[in-house]
Structures are given as C-alpha cells and as structure tokens.
XYZ file of C-alpha atoms in Angstrom:
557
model
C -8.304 -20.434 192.694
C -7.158 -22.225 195.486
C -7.420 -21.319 198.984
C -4.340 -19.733 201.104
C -3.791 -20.055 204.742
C -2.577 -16.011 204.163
C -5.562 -14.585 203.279
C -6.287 -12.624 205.658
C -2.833 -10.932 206.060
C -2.880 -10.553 201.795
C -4.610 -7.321 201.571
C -3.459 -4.208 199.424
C -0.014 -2.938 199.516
C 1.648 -0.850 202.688
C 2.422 2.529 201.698
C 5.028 4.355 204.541
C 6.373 7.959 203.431
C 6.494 7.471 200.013
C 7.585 3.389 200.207
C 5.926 0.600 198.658
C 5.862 -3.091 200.577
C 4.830 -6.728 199.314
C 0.940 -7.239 200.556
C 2.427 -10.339 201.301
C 3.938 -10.841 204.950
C 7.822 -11.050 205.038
C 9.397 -14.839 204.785
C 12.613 -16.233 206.067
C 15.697 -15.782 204.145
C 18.547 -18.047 202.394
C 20.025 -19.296 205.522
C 21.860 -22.427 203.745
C 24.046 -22.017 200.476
C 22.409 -22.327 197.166
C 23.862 -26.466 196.579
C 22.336 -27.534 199.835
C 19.216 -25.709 199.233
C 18.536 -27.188 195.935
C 19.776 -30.509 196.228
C 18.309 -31.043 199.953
C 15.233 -31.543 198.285
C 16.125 -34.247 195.865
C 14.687 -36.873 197.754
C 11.228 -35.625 197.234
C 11.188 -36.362 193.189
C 14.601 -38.339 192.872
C 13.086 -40.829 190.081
C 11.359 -37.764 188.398
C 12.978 -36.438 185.065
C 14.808 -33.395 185.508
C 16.036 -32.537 182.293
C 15.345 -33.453 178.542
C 17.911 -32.441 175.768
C 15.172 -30.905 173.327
C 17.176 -31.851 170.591
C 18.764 -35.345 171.417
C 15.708 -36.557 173.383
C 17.968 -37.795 176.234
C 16.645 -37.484 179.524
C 18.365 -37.454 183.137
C 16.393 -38.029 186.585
C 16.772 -35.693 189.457
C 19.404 -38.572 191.154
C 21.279 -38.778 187.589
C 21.700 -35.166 187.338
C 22.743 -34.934 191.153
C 25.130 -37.633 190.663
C 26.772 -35.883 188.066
C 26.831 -32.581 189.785
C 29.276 -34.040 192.667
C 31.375 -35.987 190.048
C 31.683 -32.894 188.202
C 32.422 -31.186 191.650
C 35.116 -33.611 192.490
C 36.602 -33.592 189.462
C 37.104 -29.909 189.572
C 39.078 -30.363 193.146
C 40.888 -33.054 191.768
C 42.141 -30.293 189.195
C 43.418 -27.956 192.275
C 39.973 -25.200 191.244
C 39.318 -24.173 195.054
C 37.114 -22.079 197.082
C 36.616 -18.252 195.255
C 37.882 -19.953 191.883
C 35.513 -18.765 188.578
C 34.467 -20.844 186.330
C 33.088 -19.818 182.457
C 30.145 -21.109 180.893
C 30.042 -20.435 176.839
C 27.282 -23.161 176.272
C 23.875 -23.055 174.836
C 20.778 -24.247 176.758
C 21.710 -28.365 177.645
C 22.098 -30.212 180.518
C 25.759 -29.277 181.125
C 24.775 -26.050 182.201
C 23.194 -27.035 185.232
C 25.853 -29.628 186.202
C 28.165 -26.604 185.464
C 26.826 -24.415 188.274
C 25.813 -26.654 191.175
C 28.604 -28.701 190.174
C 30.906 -25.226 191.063
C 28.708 -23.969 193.651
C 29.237 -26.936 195.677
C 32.432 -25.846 195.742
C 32.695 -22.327 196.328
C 33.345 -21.732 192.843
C 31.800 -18.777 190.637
C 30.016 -19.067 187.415
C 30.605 -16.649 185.309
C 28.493 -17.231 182.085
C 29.328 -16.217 177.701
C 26.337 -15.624 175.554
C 26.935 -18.084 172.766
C 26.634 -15.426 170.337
C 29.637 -13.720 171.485
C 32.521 -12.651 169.837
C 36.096 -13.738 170.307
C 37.135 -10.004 172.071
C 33.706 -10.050 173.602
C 34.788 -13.570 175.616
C 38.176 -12.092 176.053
C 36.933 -9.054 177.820
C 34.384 -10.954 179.848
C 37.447 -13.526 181.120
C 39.558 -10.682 181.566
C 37.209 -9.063 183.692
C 35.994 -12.294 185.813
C 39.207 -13.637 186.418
C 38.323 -16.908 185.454
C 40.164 -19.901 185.486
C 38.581 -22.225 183.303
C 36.048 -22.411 180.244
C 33.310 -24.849 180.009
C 32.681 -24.839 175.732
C 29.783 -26.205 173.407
C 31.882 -28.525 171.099
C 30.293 -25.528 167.670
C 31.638 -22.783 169.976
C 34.946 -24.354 170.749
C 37.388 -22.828 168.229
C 35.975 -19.197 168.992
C 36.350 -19.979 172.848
C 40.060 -21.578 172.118
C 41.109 -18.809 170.521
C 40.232 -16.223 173.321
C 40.900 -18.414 176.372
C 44.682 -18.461 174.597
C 44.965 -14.363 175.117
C 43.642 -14.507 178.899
C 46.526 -15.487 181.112
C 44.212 -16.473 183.869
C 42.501 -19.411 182.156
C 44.393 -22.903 182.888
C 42.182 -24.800 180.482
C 39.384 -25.156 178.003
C 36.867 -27.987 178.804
C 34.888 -28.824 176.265
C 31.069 -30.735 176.472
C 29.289 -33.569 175.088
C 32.111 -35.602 173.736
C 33.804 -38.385 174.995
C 37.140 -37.102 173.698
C 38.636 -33.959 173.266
C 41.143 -32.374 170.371
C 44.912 -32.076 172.077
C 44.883 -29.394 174.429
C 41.435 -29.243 175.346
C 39.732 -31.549 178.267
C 36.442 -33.498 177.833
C 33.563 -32.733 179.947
C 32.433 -36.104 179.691
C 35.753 -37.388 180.968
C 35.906 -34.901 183.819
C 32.119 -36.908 185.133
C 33.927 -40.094 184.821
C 37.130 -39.016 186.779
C 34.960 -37.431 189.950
C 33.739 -39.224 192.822
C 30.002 -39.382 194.081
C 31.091 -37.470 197.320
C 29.392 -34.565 198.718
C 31.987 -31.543 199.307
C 32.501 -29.895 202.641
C 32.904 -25.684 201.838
C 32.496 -23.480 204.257
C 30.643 -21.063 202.679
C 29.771 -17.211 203.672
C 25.992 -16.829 202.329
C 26.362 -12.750 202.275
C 29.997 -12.783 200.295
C 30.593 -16.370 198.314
C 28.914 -15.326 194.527
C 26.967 -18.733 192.708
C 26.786 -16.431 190.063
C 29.021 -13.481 188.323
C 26.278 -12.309 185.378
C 27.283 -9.771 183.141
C 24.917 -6.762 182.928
C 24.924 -3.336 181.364
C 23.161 -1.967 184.682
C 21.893 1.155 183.704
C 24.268 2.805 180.999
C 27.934 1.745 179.734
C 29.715 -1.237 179.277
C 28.883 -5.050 180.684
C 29.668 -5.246 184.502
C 29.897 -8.390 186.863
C 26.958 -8.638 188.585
C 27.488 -10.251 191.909
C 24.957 -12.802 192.568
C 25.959 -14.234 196.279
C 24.493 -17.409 198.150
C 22.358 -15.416 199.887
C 20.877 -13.070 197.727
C 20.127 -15.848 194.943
C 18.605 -18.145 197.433
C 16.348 -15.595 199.149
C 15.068 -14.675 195.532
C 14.303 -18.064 195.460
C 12.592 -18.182 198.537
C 10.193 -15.278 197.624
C 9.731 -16.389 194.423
C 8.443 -19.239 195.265
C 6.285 -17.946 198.161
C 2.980 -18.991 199.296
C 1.165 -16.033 197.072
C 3.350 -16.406 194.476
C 3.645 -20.125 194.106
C 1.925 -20.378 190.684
C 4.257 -24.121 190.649
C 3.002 -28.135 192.414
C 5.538 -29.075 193.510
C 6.823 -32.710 191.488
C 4.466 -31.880 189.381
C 5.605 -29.384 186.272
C 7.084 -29.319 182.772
C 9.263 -26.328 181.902
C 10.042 -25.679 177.817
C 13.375 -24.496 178.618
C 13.370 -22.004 175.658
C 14.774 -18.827 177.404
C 18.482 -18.942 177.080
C 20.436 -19.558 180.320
C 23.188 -17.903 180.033
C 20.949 -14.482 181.083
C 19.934 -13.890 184.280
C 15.967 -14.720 182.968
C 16.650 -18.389 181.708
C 18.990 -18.909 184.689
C 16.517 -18.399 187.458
C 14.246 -20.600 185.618
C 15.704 -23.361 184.761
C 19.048 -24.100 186.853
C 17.661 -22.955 190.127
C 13.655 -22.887 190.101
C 12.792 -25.794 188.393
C 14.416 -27.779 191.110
C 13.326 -26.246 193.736
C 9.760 -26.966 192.537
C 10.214 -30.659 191.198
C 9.749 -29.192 187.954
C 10.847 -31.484 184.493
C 12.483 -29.202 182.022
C 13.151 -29.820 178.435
C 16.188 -27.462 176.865
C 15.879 -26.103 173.665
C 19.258 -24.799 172.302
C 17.798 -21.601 171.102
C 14.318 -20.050 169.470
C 13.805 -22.140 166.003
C 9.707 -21.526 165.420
C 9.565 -25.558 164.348
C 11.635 -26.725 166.693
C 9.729 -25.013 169.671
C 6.252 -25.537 168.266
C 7.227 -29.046 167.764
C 8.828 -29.600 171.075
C 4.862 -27.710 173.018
C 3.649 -30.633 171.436
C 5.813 -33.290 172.077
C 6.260 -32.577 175.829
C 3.327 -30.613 176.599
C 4.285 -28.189 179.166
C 2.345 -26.584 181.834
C 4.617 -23.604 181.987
C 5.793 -21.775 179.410
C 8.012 -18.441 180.277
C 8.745 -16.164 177.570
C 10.138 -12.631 175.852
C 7.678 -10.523 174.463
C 9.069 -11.929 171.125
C 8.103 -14.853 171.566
C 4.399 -13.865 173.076
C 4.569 -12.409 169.530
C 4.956 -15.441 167.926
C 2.434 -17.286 169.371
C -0.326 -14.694 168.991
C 0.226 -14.434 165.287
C 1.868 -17.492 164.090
C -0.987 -20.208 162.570
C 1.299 -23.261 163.767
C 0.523 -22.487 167.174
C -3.054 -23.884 167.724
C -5.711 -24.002 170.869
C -4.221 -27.935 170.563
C -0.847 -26.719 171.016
C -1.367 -24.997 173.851
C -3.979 -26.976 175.742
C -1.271 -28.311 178.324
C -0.482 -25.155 179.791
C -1.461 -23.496 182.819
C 0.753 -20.739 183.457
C 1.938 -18.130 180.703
C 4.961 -15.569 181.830
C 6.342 -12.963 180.358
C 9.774 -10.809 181.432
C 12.360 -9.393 180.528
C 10.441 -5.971 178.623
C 6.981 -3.962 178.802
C 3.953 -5.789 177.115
C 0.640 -4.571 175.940
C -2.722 -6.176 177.124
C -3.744 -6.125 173.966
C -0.912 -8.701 172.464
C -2.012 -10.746 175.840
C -5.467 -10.964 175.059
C -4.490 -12.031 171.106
C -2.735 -15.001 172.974
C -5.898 -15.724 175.394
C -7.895 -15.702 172.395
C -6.378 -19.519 171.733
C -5.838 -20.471 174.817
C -8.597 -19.032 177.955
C -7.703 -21.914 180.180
C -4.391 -20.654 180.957
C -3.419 -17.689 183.561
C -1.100 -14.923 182.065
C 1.019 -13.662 184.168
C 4.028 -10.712 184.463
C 6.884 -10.069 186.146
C 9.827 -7.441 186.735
C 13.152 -7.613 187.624
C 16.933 -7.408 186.151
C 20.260 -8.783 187.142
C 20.915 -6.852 189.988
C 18.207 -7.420 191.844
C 18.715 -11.586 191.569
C 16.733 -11.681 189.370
C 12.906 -10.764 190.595
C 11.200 -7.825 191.816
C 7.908 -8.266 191.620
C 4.874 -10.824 189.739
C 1.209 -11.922 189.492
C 0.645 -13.312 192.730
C -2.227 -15.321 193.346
C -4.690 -13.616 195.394
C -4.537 -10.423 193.506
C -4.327 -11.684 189.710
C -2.977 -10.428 186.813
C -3.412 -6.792 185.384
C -2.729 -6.953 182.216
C 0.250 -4.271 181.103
C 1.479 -4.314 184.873
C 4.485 -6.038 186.058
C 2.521 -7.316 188.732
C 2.980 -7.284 193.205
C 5.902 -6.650 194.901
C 7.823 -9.737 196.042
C 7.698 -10.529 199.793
C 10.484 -8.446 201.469
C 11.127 -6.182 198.887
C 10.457 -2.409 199.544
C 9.735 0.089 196.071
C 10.011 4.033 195.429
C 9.713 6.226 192.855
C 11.748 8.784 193.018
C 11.809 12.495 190.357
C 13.945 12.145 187.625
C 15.060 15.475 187.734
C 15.684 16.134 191.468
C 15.305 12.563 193.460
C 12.497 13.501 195.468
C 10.083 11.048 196.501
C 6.988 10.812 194.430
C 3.231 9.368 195.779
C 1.164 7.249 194.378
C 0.464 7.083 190.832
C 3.037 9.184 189.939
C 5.890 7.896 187.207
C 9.324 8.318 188.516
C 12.450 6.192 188.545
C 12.023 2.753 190.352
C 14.500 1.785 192.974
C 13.891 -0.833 194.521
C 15.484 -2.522 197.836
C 15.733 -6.093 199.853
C 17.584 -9.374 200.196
C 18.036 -9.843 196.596
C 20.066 -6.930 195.592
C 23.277 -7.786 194.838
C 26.171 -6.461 197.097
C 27.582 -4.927 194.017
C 29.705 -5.112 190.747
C 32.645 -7.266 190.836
C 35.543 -5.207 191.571
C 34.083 -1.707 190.419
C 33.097 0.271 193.332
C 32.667 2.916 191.193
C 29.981 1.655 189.170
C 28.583 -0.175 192.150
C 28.110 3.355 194.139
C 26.670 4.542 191.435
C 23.581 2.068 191.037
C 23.218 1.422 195.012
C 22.767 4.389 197.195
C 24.365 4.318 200.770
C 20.727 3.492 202.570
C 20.502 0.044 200.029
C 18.554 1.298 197.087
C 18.983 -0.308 193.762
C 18.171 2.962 191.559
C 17.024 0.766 188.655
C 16.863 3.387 185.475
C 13.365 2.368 184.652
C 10.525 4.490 185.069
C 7.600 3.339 186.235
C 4.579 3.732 188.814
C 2.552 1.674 191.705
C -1.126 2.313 192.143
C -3.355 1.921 194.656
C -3.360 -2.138 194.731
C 0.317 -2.307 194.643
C 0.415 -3.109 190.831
C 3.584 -1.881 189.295
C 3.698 -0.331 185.616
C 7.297 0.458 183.904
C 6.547 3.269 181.462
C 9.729 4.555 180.032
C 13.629 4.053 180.850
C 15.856 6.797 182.397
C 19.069 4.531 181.782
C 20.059 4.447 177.763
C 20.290 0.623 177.607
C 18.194 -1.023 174.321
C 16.029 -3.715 174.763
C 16.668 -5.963 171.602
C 14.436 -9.447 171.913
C 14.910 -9.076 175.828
C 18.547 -8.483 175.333
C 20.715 -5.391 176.802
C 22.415 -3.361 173.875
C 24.623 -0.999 175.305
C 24.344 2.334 173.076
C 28.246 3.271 174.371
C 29.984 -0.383 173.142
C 28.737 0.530 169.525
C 28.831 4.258 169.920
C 32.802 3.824 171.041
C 32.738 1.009 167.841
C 31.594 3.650 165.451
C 34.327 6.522 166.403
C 36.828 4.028 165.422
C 35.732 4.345 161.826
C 38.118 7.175 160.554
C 35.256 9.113 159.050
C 33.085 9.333 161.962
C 33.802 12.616 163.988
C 30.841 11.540 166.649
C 27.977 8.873 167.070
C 24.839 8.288 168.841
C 23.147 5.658 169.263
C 19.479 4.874 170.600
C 17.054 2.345 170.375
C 13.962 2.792 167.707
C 10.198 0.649 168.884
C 9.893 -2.224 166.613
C 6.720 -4.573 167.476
C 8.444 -7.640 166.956
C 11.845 -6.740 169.125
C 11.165 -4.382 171.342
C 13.814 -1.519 169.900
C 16.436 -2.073 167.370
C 19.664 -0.675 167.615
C 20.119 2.777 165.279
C 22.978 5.379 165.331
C 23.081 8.590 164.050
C 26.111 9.864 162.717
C 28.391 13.082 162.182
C 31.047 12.249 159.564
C 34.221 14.317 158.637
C 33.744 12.720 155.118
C 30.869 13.457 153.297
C 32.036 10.270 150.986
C 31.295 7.625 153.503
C 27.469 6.153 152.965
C 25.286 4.948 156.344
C 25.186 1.498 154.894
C 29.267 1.506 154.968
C 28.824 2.321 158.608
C 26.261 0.320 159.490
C 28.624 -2.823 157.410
C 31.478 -1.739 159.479
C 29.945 -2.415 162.849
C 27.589 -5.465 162.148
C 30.783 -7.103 160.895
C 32.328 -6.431 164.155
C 29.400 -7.578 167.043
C 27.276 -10.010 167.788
C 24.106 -10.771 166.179
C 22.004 -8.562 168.586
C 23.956 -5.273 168.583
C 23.760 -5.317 164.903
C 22.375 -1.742 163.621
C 19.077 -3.276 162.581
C 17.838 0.534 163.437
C 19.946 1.638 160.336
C 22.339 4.536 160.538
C 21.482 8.003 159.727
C 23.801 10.912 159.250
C 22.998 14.164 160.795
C 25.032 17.572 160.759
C 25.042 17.211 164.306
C 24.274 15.611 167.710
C 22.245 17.206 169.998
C 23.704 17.708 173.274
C 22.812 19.127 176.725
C 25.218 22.486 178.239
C 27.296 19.319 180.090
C 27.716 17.788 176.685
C 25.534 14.723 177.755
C 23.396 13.592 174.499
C 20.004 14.405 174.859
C 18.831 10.739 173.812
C 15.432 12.090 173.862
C 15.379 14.564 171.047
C 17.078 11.447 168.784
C 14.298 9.355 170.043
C 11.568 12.216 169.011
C 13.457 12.570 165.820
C 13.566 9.106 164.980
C 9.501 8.512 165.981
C 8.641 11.240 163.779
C 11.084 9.362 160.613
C 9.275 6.306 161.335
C 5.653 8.026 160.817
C 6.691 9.992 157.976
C 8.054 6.401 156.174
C 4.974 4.849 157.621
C 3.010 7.200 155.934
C 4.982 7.292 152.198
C 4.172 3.329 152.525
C 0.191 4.225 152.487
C 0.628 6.347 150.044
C 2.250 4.771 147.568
C-alpha cells in the first residue's frame, strides 16, 4: 500500500446531525472548463497511445487524438455550430466519440449522446427533447439515425464516421478532420451554466430526462475522483479495456474524461462479445478493468477467463448495481493479486458518489467512502426524517457534482433536488460507522437491466396502447445474471389475448433491453394504494413467491 502525505487527516467519517462527510479533507474545485483541463495535460504523455480501436487495431497518440479534437472543433465553426449549440452522438464505443466531445466542448457545444440500440422514435424523442442540431452516426446505425434526424426540424445535418465519403445528403466525419484547422478555440465559457454533457436519465421514476452535466460539475467529479485517497491510477502509466459503453454516464467518465486525465491508454471495444473481450485482456493486457455486475459474472464463471488472463490487472471495479461479496471472492479466487474495488453514483450526481479509497480498502458488498466534498443522509421513506447511523433510509446525497438540474423541466428537476441542494437519489441504503456505504433496496421504480435504466412507465404507457389491455404494471424480477428483467402484469378487457401476444407486441416495439424478458402475467387486477399509486411492492412479493414456487416444480420434476 503506498504511503499518503494525508494520513493523518484520513481517519473515519464526520458525522454532524444526521450528515455524512468524505474522511478525506475537501479539494479544490473545477476552476477551468473541462477542454482545458484535459488537454492542459497533454504534454505530460503526448507520444503515449491514447486510444486503440479494439476491433481495427488502429491506434492514435495523445498529440494525434488532440490534433483531431481542434480540427474537428474548427470544422464545426466553420459550419456556423456556436456557443450553447448540441451536438448528438449515436456511435458505439471508437475513437470518434472522444473527438466528438472535446472536439464540442472546446467550443461551448453540448453533447447529447443515443444508445446505439435505440429505436428510430426513441432518437426522435431524445433530439426533440435536446434541441440538437446535428448527429454524429456509426456508418451500421446510419439509416435508423437518417430516418429520425429527417422528422426533427432542429437537426441541420447527419454526419456520419469512419468513412472517407459519405452517401448524398449526409457529411463525412473523416472529411470534417480534414477541413478544420489545428487552432485552439477561444470560448468564453461559464463553468457553473455551459453543459459538456446533456445525458439522458430516468432519474428516479418516468420517462428519460436531460441530465445537465456543466463544466463545473463534470470537472470537479473529476477532481475528486481522482483524489489523493482515491487515486487507485499512475499517472502515464495505465491500460483501460474500454468495454463499458460510452454513451452512459459509466463508460463516459471512464474513458472520454478519466483516462486522460490519468495518462491512461484505452482500447474500445464496440460492445460485450465474450471472445472478443477475452481475446482483447489478452492481447492488451490491462491493468484496469471496470465493469457491470454482468460482466463480474462472466468472469467468475466463464472457463476462458484464466489466472493468465487476468495476471495484468491491478485494479477490478464494479458500478452501476449492488454486488455480492460472494460473486467477488469467486473472481479473487483466479486472480488474488488484484484489488476489487466499488463504487456508487448515477447521472445526476456527475457521475460519482462515493468508492474504495485507499487507506480504508474495500468492503466487500459496500459501495465504498464518500468522495471528497460530498455530504450523505439518509432520510425515512415514509416521513423524510433524518435517520442515524446504520439505519436504511433513502440516500440523498449533496456537493459540486450534482447537476444544476434537468434540461428545461423544472418540474422534474424540483422534484429530485430539494431547495437546500439535496439530490434525493431513490436508492435506499445505509453508512456505518467507518463511513462505508451499502445500497439495500430502491424507493424509485426504475429496473436495473445489465446496468441499464428500464423505465417501468415507457413500457407500462406501451402496453395500454394494446386495445385489450385495460391496465399494466410493470416491475423488475432478480435474475443473477442481469440484475432484474423487465415483467408486466396485466389486466385485459379480452380474455382472448395470450401474455406471449403481449409480451410480442412490446419487444417488437423497444430496444433490446426493455424487452419483457420478465414475461407477462395476467392478473384480475392491480394492486393499488387509496391514491391509486401501484403498490410495486406487493407485485414484487408476488412475483418472488412465482419464482420459488417454479424454482421448486424444477426440483421436483
């Protein structure tokens, strides 16, 4: 373990009237936008690869890919996109991604950024809602991008990546690089208002909102992140297996904004493919690998992953959902040499809350230490009171990396941050006496799906638009390998219609992780509170008790 200059100041957590401080001592904050942050530091590793296409093998050096950020920059103000402009992303994990965003935030301009997987009325909402101007497209995604960019009014043009020409009516990223100038941009930027990012996000029930993710509240995150007690990263001296994708807040963090900032190489894998990524820990031989519990899944049981496979690594993380110590420990079991580590955090709040640092540890289940800065309570479910220590309660959570709110909805915003700055998070969780923080259960009615947000309303409202369904429900079911899966029960007005018509009628409709892997059940009824509010819980009872009784039939038979 190596020695800190801190020690003495890292003891257990503060505790003041019911709130919950970093052990760590507070840090300075963002005080320079997120392009000169970054890229101020090139010099240090200029020579040293950056990225590596996973697929393609090509590489680019920190100076290649920062050369190709200001061309892309230039060529963007060459196009007449200006300061407050927003910019859409629809692109798997690849270097354009990264050249994407700095390239924008040098400018002033937004990201806003379209899971792959997305449908054509899913992109249209999400570039309805964003405003945006222009659509960065993977050359497989481009007719399903076309086709919605052509119903938003807002959107001047689709650009399209890694070819040298483009069909009519589309431009070519490559040709944009070659068009822009090597010139650092003057913006003047305001840290507290000018968003890097605009990330969509459930928050804690309903439909996908615009998270706000400004200059300063990204960079800070960065800052503590990457904190003395928290600095699991040498500097110039990592490999990243870019496997998360980036287009969520998770893979984001990690691989357009943290891995430089650390002088960290970091090979993109398009998506999950179990050759491709065992192949790829062998090839490159990272030192970090971040992960899904999925994933942590896959390389406790899967025989392909070896004690040789792993043997580069150093750091193991895990986000994004609750994990068991005992799934850890399976993974230790093939690799000891390596420190597990956990973290929490979510869109809204930048995206980190809290991780192993280094003078405590890891505790294996926890989420672990509060993030330098960054204030916790637990509040009653029932009444908002303030609980003490050790009790479960909802976690809201407060500092510089809350976001200032959702883009243009007040309403929603008001709703998730209270008027003193709390973040009231809709997970449910508790801090004991060493400032470790568990997450137990959720208050908000989001599914976790692979690390994914399924929002029970979309395919609730999705289901009602069947003609034989007089009301829905939907709730997420524990599945070891996902997390939850998505399953709805059902009150129809026909008794003709089958679940497995219903459950065809929706998966045809959504992307590949609101599918109803749950199934669909039909039920004479849903339950619901005296307000009418679903009582989620008695469905989630119900459906625990299914799966034992199924479970059970199985050992029978």
């Amino acid at each position: 373990m190596r020695s800190l200059s801190l020690c003495r100041r890292l003891s257990t957590a503060s505790v003041r009237q019911g709130v919950f401080r970093s052990h760590a001592e507070d840090i300075p904050l963002a005080d320079r936008p997120i392009f000169e942050m970054i890229w101020g530091r090139r010099h240090r590793w200029e020579n040293r690869t950056a990225y590596v296409c996973g697929v393609t093998e090509k590489s680019f050096t920190y100076n290649e890919t920062y050369r190709n950020v200001l061309r892309f920059s230039d060529a963007l103000d060459k196009r007449g996109y200006k300061h407050g402009d927003v910019v859409a992303a629809c692109l798997p994990n690849c270097v354009e991604m990264p050249v994407t965003v700095h390239g924008c935030a040098a400018r002033g301009i937004t990201t806003t950024t379209l899971n792959p997987l997305y449908t054509e009325d899913d992109i249209v909402r999400q570039l309805e809602i964003s405003d945006a101007q222009a659509v960065v497209a993977h050359p497989l995604l481009l007719p399903t991008v076309r086709a919605a960019a052509a119903r938003v009014p807002t959107v001047r043009e689709v650009i399209v990546s890694g070819q040298d020409s483009a069909p009519e009516g589309v431009s070519s990223f490559e040709e944009l690089l070659r068009q822009g100038r090597e010139q650092t941009p003057t913006v003047d930027i305001d840290m507290k208002k000018d968003p890097v990012l605009l990330l969509f996000s459930s928050g804690t029930t309903g439909l996908p909102k615009g998270v706000i993710q400004t200059n300063y509240c990204l960079g800070s995150n960065l800052l503590q992140a990457t904190s003395e007690d928290f600095a699991w990263e040498v500097p110039g001296e990592e490999r990243f297996l870019g496997v998360l994708p980036t287009f969520h807040t998770f893979g984001m963090f990690l691989y357009v904004f943290k891995s430089l900032i650390t002088g960290a190489s970091t090979t993109l894998l398009p998506r999950f493919e179990p050759e491709m990524f065992v192949n790829a820990l062998t090839k490159y031989r990272p030192t970090a690998l971040h992960l899904v519990p999925p994933l942590v899944t896959f390389l406790a049981n899967s025989p392909t992953v070896t004690a040789e496979t792993l043997s580069s690594l150093k750091v193991i993380f895990c986000g994004a959902a609750p994990l068991g110590p005992a799934l850890i420990q399976r993974v230790l079991q093939k690799i000891d040499t390596a420190t597990f580590i956990e973290g929490y955090g979510m869109t809204e709040s930048s995206p980190v809350v809290s991780f192993s640092s280094i003078s405590k540890g890891s505790r294996y289940g926890s989420c672990g230490v509060l993030l330098p800065n960054t204030e916790l309570k637990v509040i009653a479910v029932d009444d908002g009171r303030v609980l003490d220590l050790g009790e479960s309660g909802e976690i809201c959570v407060r500092g510089p990396q809350v976001m200032p709110g959702y883009y243009k909805n007040p309403e929603a915003t008001a709703a998730t941050i209270d008027q003193e700055g709390w973040l009231h998070t809709g997970d449910v969780g508790y801090c004991d006496k060493d400032g470790f923080l568990f997450i137990v259960d959720r208050v908000k009615e989001l599914i976790k799906y692979k690390g994914f947000q399924v929002a029970p309303a979309m395919l609730e409202d999705m289901l009602r638009k069947h003609a034989g369904v007089a009301d829905a429900a939907v709730i997420g079911v524990p599945d070891e390998e996902a997390g939850e899966l998505p399953r709805a029960y059902v009150v129809t007005s026909d008794p003709a219609i089958t679940e497995q018509e219903l459950a065809d009628f929706v998966n045809a409709k959504v992307n590949t992780y609101y599918q109803l892997r749950g199934g669909v059940h039909i039920i004479d009824a849903i339950p619901k509170n005296a307000s009418g509010k679903t009582m989620r819980r008695d469905l989630r009872e119900r459906a625990i008790r299914e799966l034992e009784e199924a479970s059970a039939a199985q050992t029978t038979a």
